CSV table of C-alpha atoms in Angstrom, one decimal:
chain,number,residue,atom,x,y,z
F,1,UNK,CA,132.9,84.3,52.0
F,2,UNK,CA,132.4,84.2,55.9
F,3,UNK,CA,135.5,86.4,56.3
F,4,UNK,CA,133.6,89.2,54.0
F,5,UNK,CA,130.5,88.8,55.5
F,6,UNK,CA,132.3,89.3,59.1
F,7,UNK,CA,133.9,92.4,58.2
F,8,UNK,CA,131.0,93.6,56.2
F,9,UNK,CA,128.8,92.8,59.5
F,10,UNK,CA,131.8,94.6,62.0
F,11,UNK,CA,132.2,97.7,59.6
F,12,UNK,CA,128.4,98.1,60.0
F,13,UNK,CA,128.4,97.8,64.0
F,14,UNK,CA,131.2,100.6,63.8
F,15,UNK,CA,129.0,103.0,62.4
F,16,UNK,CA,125.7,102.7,64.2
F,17,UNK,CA,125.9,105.6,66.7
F,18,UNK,CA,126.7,108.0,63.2
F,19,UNK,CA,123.7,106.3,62.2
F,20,UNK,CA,121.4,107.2,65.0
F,21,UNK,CA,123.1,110.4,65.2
F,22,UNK,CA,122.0,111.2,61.9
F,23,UNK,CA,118.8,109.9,61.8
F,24,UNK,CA,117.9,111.9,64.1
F,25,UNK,CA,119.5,115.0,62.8
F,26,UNK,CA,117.1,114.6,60.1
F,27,UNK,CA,113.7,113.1,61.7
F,28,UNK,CA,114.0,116.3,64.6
F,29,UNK,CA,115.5,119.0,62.9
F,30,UNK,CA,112.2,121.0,62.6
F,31,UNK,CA,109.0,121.1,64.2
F,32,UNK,CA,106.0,120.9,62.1
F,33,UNK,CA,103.0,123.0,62.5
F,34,UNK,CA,100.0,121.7,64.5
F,35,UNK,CA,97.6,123.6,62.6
F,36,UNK,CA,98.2,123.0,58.9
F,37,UNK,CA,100.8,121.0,56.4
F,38,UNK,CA,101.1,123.9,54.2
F,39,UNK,CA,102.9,126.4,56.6
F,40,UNK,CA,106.8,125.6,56.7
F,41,UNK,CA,108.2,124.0,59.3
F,42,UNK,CA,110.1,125.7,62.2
F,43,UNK,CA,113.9,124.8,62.6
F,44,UNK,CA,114.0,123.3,66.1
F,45,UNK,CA,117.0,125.8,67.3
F,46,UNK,CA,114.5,128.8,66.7
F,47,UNK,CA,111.2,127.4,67.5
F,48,UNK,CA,112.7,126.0,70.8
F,49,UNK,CA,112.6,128.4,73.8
F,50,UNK,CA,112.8,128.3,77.5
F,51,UNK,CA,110.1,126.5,79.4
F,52,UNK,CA,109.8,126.0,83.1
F,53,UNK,CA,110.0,122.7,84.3
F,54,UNK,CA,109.9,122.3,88.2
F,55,UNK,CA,110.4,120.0,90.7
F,56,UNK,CA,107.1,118.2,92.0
F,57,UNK,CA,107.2,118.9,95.3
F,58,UNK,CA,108.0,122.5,94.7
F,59,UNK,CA,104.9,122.8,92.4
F,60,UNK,CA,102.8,121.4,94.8
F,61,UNK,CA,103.8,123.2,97.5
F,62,UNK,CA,102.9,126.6,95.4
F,63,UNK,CA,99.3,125.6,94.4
F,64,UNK,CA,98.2,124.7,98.0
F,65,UNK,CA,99.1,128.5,98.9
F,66,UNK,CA,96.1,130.8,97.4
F,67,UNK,CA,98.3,133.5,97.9
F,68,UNK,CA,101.8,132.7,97.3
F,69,UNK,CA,104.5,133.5,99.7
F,70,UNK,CA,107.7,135.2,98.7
F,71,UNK,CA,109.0,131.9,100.4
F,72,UNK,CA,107.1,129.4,98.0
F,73,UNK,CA,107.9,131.4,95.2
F,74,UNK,CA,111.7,131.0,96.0
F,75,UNK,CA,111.2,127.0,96.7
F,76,UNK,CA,109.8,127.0,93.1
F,77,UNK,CA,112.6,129.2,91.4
F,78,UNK,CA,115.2,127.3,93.2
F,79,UNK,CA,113.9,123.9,92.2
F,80,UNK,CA,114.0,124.8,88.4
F,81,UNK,CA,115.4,122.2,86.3
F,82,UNK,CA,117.6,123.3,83.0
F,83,UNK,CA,117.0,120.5,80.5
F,84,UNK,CA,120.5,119.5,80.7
F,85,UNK,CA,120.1,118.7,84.5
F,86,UNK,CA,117.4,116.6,84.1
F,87,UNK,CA,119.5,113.4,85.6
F,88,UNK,CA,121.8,115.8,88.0
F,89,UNK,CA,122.0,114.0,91.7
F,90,UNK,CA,119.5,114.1,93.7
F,91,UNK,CA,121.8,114.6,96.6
F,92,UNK,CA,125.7,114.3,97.0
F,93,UNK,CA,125.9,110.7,97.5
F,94,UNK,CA,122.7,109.9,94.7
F,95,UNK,CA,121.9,109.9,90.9
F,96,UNK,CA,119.1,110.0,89.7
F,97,UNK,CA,118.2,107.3,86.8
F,98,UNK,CA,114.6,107.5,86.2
F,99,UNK,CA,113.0,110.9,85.7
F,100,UNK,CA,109.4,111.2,85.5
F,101,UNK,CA,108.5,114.4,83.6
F,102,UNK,CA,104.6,115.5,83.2
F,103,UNK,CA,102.5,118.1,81.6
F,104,UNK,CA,99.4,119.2,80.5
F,105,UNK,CA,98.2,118.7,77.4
F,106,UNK,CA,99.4,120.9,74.3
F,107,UNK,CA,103.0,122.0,76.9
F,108,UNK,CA,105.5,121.0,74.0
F,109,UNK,CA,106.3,117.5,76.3
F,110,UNK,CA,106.9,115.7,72.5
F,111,UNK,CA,109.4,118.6,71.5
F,112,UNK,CA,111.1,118.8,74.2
F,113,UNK,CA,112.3,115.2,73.8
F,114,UNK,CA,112.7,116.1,70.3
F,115,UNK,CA,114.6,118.9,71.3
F,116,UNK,CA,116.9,116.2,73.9
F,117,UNK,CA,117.2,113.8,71.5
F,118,UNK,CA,118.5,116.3,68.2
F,119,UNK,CA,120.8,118.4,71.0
F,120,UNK,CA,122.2,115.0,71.8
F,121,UNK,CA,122.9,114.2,68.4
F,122,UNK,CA,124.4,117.2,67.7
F,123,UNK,CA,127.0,116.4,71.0
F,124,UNK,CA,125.1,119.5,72.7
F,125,UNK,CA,123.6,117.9,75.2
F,126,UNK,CA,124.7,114.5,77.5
F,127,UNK,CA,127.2,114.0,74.8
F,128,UNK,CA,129.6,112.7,77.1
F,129,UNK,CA,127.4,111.3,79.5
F,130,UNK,CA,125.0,108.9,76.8
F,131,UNK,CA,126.2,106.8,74.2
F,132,UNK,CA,123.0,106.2,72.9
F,133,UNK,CA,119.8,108.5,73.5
F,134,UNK,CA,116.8,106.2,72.0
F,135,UNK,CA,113.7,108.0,71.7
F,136,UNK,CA,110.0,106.0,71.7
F,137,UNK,CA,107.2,106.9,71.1
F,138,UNK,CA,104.9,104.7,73.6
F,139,UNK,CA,101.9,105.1,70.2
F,140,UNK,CA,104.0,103.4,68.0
F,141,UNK,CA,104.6,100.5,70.1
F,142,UNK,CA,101.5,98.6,69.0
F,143,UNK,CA,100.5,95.3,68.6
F,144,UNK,CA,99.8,94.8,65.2
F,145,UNK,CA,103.2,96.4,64.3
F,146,UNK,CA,105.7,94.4,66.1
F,147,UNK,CA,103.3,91.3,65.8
F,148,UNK,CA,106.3,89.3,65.8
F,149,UNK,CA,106.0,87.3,62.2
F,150,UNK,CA,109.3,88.1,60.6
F,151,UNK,CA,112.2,89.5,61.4
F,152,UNK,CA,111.6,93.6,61.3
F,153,UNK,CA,108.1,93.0,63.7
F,154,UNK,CA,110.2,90.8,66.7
F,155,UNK,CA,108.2,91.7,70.3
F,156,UNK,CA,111.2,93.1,71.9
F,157,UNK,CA,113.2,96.3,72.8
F,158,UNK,CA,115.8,95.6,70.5
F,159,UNK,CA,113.8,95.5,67.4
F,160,UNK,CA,112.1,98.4,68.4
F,161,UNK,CA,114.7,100.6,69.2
F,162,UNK,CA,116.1,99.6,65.7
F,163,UNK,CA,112.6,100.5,63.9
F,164,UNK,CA,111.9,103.6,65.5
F,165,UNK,CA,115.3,105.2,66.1
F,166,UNK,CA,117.1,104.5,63.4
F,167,UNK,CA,115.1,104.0,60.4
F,168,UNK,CA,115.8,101.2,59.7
F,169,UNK,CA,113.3,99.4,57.7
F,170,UNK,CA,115.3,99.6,54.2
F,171,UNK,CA,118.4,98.0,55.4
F,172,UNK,CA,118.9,94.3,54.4
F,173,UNK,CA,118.4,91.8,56.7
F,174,UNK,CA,121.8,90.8,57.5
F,175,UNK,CA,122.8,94.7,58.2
F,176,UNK,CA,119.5,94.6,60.5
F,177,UNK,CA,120.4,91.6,62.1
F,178,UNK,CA,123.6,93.1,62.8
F,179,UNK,CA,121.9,96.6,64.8
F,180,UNK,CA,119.8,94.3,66.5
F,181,UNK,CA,122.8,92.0,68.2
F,182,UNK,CA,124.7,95.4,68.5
F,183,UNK,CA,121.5,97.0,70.9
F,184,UNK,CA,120.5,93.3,72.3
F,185,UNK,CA,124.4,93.5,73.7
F,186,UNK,CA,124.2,97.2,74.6
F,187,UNK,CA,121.4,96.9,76.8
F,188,UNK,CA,122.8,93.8,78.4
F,189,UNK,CA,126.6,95.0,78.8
F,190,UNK,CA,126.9,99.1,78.7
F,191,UNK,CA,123.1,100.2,80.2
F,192,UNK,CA,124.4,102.3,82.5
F,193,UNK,CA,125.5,104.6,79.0
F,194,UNK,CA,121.6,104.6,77.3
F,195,UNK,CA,119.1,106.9,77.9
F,196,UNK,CA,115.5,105.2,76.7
F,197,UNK,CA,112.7,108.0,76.5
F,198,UNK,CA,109.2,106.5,76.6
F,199,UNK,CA,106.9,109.4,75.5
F,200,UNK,CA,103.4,109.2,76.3
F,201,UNK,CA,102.1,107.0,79.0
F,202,UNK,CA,98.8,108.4,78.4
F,203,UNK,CA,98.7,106.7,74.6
F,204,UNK,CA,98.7,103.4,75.3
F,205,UNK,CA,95.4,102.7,74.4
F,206,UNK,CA,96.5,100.2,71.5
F,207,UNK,CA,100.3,99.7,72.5
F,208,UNK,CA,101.7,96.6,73.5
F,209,UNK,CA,101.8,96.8,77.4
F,210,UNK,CA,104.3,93.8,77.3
F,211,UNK,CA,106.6,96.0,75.1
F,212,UNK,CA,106.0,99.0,77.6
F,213,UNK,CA,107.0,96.9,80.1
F,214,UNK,CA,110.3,96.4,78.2
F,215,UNK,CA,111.1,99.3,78.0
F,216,UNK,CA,110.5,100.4,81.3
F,217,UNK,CA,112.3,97.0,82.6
F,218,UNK,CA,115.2,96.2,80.4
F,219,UNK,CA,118.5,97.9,80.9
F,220,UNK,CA,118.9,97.3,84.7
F,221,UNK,CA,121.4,100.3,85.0
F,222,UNK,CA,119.7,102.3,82.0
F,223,UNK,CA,118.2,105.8,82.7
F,224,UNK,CA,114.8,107.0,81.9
F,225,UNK,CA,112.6,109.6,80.9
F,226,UNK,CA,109.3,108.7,81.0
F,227,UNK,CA,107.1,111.4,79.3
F,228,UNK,CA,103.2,111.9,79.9
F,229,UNK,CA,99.8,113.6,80.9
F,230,UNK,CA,99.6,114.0,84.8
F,231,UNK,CA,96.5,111.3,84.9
F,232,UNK,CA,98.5,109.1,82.8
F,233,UNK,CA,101.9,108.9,84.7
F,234,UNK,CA,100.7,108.8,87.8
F,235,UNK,CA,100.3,104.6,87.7
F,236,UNK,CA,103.7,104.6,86.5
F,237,UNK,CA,104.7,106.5,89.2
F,238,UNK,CA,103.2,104.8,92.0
F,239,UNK,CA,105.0,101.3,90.4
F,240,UNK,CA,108.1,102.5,90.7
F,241,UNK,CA,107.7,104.1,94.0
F,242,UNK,CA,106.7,100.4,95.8
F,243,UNK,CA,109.4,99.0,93.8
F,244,UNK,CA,112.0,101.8,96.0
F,245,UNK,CA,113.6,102.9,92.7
F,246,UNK,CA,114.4,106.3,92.5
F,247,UNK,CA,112.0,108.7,90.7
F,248,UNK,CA,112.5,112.3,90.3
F,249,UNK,CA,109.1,113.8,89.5
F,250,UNK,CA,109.0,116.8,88.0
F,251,UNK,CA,106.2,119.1,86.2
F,252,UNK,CA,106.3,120.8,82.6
F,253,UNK,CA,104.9,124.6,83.1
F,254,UNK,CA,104.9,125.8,79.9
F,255,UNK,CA,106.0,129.6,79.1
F,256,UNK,CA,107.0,131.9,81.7
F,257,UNK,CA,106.5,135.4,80.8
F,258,UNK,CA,110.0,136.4,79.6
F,259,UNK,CA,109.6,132.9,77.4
F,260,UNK,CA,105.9,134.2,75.7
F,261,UNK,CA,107.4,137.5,75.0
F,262,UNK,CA,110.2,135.6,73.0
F,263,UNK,CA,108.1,133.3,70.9
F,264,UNK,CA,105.8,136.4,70.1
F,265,UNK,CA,109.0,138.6,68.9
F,266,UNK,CA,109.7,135.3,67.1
F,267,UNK,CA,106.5,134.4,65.6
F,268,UNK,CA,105.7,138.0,64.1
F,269,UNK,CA,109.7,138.9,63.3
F,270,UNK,CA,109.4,142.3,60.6
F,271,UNK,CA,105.8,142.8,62.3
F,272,UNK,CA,107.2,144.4,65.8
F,273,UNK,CA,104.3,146.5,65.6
F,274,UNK,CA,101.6,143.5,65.6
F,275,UNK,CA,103.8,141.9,67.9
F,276,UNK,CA,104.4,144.4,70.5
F,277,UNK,CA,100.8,144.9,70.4
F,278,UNK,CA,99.9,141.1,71.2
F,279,UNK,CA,102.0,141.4,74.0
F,280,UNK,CA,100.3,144.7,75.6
F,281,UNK,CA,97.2,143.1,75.3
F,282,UNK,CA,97.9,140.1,77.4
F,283,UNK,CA,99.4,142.2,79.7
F,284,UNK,CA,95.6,143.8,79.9
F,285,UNK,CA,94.2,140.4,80.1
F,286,UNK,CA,94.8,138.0,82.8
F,287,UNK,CA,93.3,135.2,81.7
F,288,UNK,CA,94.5,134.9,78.4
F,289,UNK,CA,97.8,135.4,79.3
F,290,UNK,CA,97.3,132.1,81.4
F,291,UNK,CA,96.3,130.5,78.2
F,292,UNK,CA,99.7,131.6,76.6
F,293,UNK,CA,101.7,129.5,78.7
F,294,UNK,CA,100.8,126.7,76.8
F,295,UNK,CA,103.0,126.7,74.1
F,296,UNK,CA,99.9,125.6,71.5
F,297,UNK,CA,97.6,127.9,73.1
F,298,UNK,CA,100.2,130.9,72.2
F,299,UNK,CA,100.6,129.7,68.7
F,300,UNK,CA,97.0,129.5,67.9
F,301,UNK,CA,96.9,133.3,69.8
F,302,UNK,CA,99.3,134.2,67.2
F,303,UNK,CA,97.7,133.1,64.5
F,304,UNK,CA,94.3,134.9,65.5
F,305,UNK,CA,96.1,138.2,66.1
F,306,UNK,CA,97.8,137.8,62.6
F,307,UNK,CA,94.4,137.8,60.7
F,308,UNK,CA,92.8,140.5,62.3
F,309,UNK,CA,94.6,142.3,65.4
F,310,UNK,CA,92.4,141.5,67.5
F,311,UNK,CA,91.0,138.6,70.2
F,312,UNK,CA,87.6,139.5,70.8
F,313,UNK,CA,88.3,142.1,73.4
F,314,UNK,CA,89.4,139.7,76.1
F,315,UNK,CA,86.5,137.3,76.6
F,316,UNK,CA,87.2,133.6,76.9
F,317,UNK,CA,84.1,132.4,75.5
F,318,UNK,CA,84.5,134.5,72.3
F,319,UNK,CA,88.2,133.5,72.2
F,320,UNK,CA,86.9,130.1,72.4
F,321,UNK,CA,84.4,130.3,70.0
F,322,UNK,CA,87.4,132.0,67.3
F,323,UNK,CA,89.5,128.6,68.3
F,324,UNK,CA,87.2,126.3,67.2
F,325,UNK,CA,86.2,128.3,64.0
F,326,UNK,CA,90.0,128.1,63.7
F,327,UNK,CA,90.2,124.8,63.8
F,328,UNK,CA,87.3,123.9,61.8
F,329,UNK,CA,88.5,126.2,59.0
F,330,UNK,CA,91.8,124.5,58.8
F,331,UNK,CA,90.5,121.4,58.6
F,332,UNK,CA,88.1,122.0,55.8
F,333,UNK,CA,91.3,123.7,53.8
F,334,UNK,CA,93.4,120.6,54.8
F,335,UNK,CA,90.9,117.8,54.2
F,336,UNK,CA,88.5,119.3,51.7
F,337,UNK,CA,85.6,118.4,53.2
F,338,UNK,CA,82.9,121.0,54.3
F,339,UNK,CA,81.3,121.3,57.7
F,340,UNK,CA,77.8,122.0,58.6
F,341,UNK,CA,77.2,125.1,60.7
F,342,UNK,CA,73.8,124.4,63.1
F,343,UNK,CA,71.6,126.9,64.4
F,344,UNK,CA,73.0,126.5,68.0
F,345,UNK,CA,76.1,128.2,65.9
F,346,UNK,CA,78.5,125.4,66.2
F,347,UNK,CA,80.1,123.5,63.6
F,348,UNK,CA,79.5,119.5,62.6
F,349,UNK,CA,81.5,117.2,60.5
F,350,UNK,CA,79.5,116.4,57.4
F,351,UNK,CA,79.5,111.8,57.4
């Protein structure tokens, strides 16, 4: 009976990284969309487009010039990072293990380590370079999930990892007991072949902070991407810099031109009329084009211009105004519940 049990036990070790590989083939294969449940969902290989992700220093160095010089553009363009570069040497003689990415809020940080983790798993991306790619999501780390009161809520990495990476919360509990030893021994022995992602440092309102420090710890020779809003990376940051380990900091950007004139062909494909149009008028206005670069600011954009053809002739505060009316309407479609609309004109949620 022991015998069976062992080789029961060592044919499941044997097929963990299919596991995870397909887990995550079906968890990241499409992105949902932010605005409502009923549209369908986009395959990540089409929604996905180029962003620009720069170098820190680079970025800073190009928003302390008012004017930009042809010589900050090019310290910018040549300090562009390619998502499969991300852990490239920092010099000849260096690599680079942890990787601090930032961004503001609505850049597409979440999909693009969707995006790293599903190219991964398809053996696009660090295929040869990662054994494992384990993806967590800092929000899910909480307290009163991993509580540590049976075996599937333990307060460590390993249990973790085995929750949220590889669905595992239907597999018996000798077959978990087996992933768990399998990643315990991983991260002890073969670090130096995992990549953790810890996505969003700026959610860990109700996480466990002695699980974030796991993850961030554990895995002496593991690398990192650690994934966040500017104001909530920054502690991180400055931790690891008086600890002298080495942090490459780079910035998310969003859309570059090229990149919004992509997702609008995209978005209205068989409408190059409505799309060609969107495009000439952001061309006409400055300031809305800014908001494009933010890959949720263009998709709500889109939607607008689908309804009507039209943004409100270029004025932020209208444009603002049509957001939230937006937003409002699809949540009265999505929840059923009705809003209020006050005589200042703005909308309230009806207790």
């Amino acid at each position: 009976v022991r015998q069976a049990a062992h080789k029961a036990l060592s044919a499941v070790r044997q097929t963990i990284p299919t596991l995870l590989k397909e887990a995550y083939k079906k968890q990241y294969a499409t992105i949902p969309s932010f605005f409502s449940s009923a549209e369908a969902p986009w395959p990540i290989r089409e929604a996905y487009l180029p962003i620009s992700i720069q170098a820190r220093k680079a970025v800073r160095a190009r928003e302390q010039q008012p004017s930009p010089t042809q010589e900050s553009k090019s310290l910018a363009i040549q300090n562009e990072l390619a998502l499969t570069t991300l852990f490239d040497g920092c010099d000849a003689a260096k690599e680079a293990r942890t990787v601090l990415l930032v961004g503001a809020a609505g850049m597409g940080k979440t999909t693009l380590c969707h995006k790293l983790a599903y190219a991964w798993a398809q053996g696009r991306w660090y295929a040869t370079k990662f054994e494992a790619v384990y993806l967590l999501p800092v929000r899910h780390l909480t307290k009163a999930k991993y509580h540590g009161g049976d075996l599937r809520s333990r307060h460590n990495l390993e249990t973790v990892i085995a929750q949220e990476c590889f669905g595992a919360q239907n597999r018996d509990d000798d077959a978990f007991e087996a992933l768990v030893d399998y990643l315990k021994h991983q991260l002890e022995e073969r670090s130096e072949r995992v990549l953790l992602i810890i996505d969003g440092l700026d959610e860990r309102q109700d996480a466990s902070e002695a699980l974030i420090e796991q993850a961030l710890r554990r895995g002496n020779h593991a690398y990192r991407l650690l994934v966040g809003r500017p104001y909530g990376a920054e502690a991180e940051r400055n931790k690891l810099l008086r600890a002298s380990q080495l942090v490459r900091h780079i910035e998310h950007r969003g859309f570059d031109t090229s990149a919004t004139k992509q997702y609008i062909q995209r978005y209205f494909q068989g409408e190059a009329q409505q799309g060609a149009g969107l495009c000439t008028f952001l061309q006409a206005h400055p300031s809305v084009h800014k908001l494009a670069r933010v890959p949720l600011h263009l998709q709500l954009l889109c939607k607008l211009w689908k309804e009507d053809g039209t943004l409100q002739g270029g004025s932020l505060t209208r444009l603002y105004q049509r957001l939230a009316d937006y937003c409002y309407r699809r949540y009265e479609e999505e929840e059923g519940r009705p809003t209020v609309t006050l005589r200042c004109g703005r909308r309230a949620q009806t207790l």
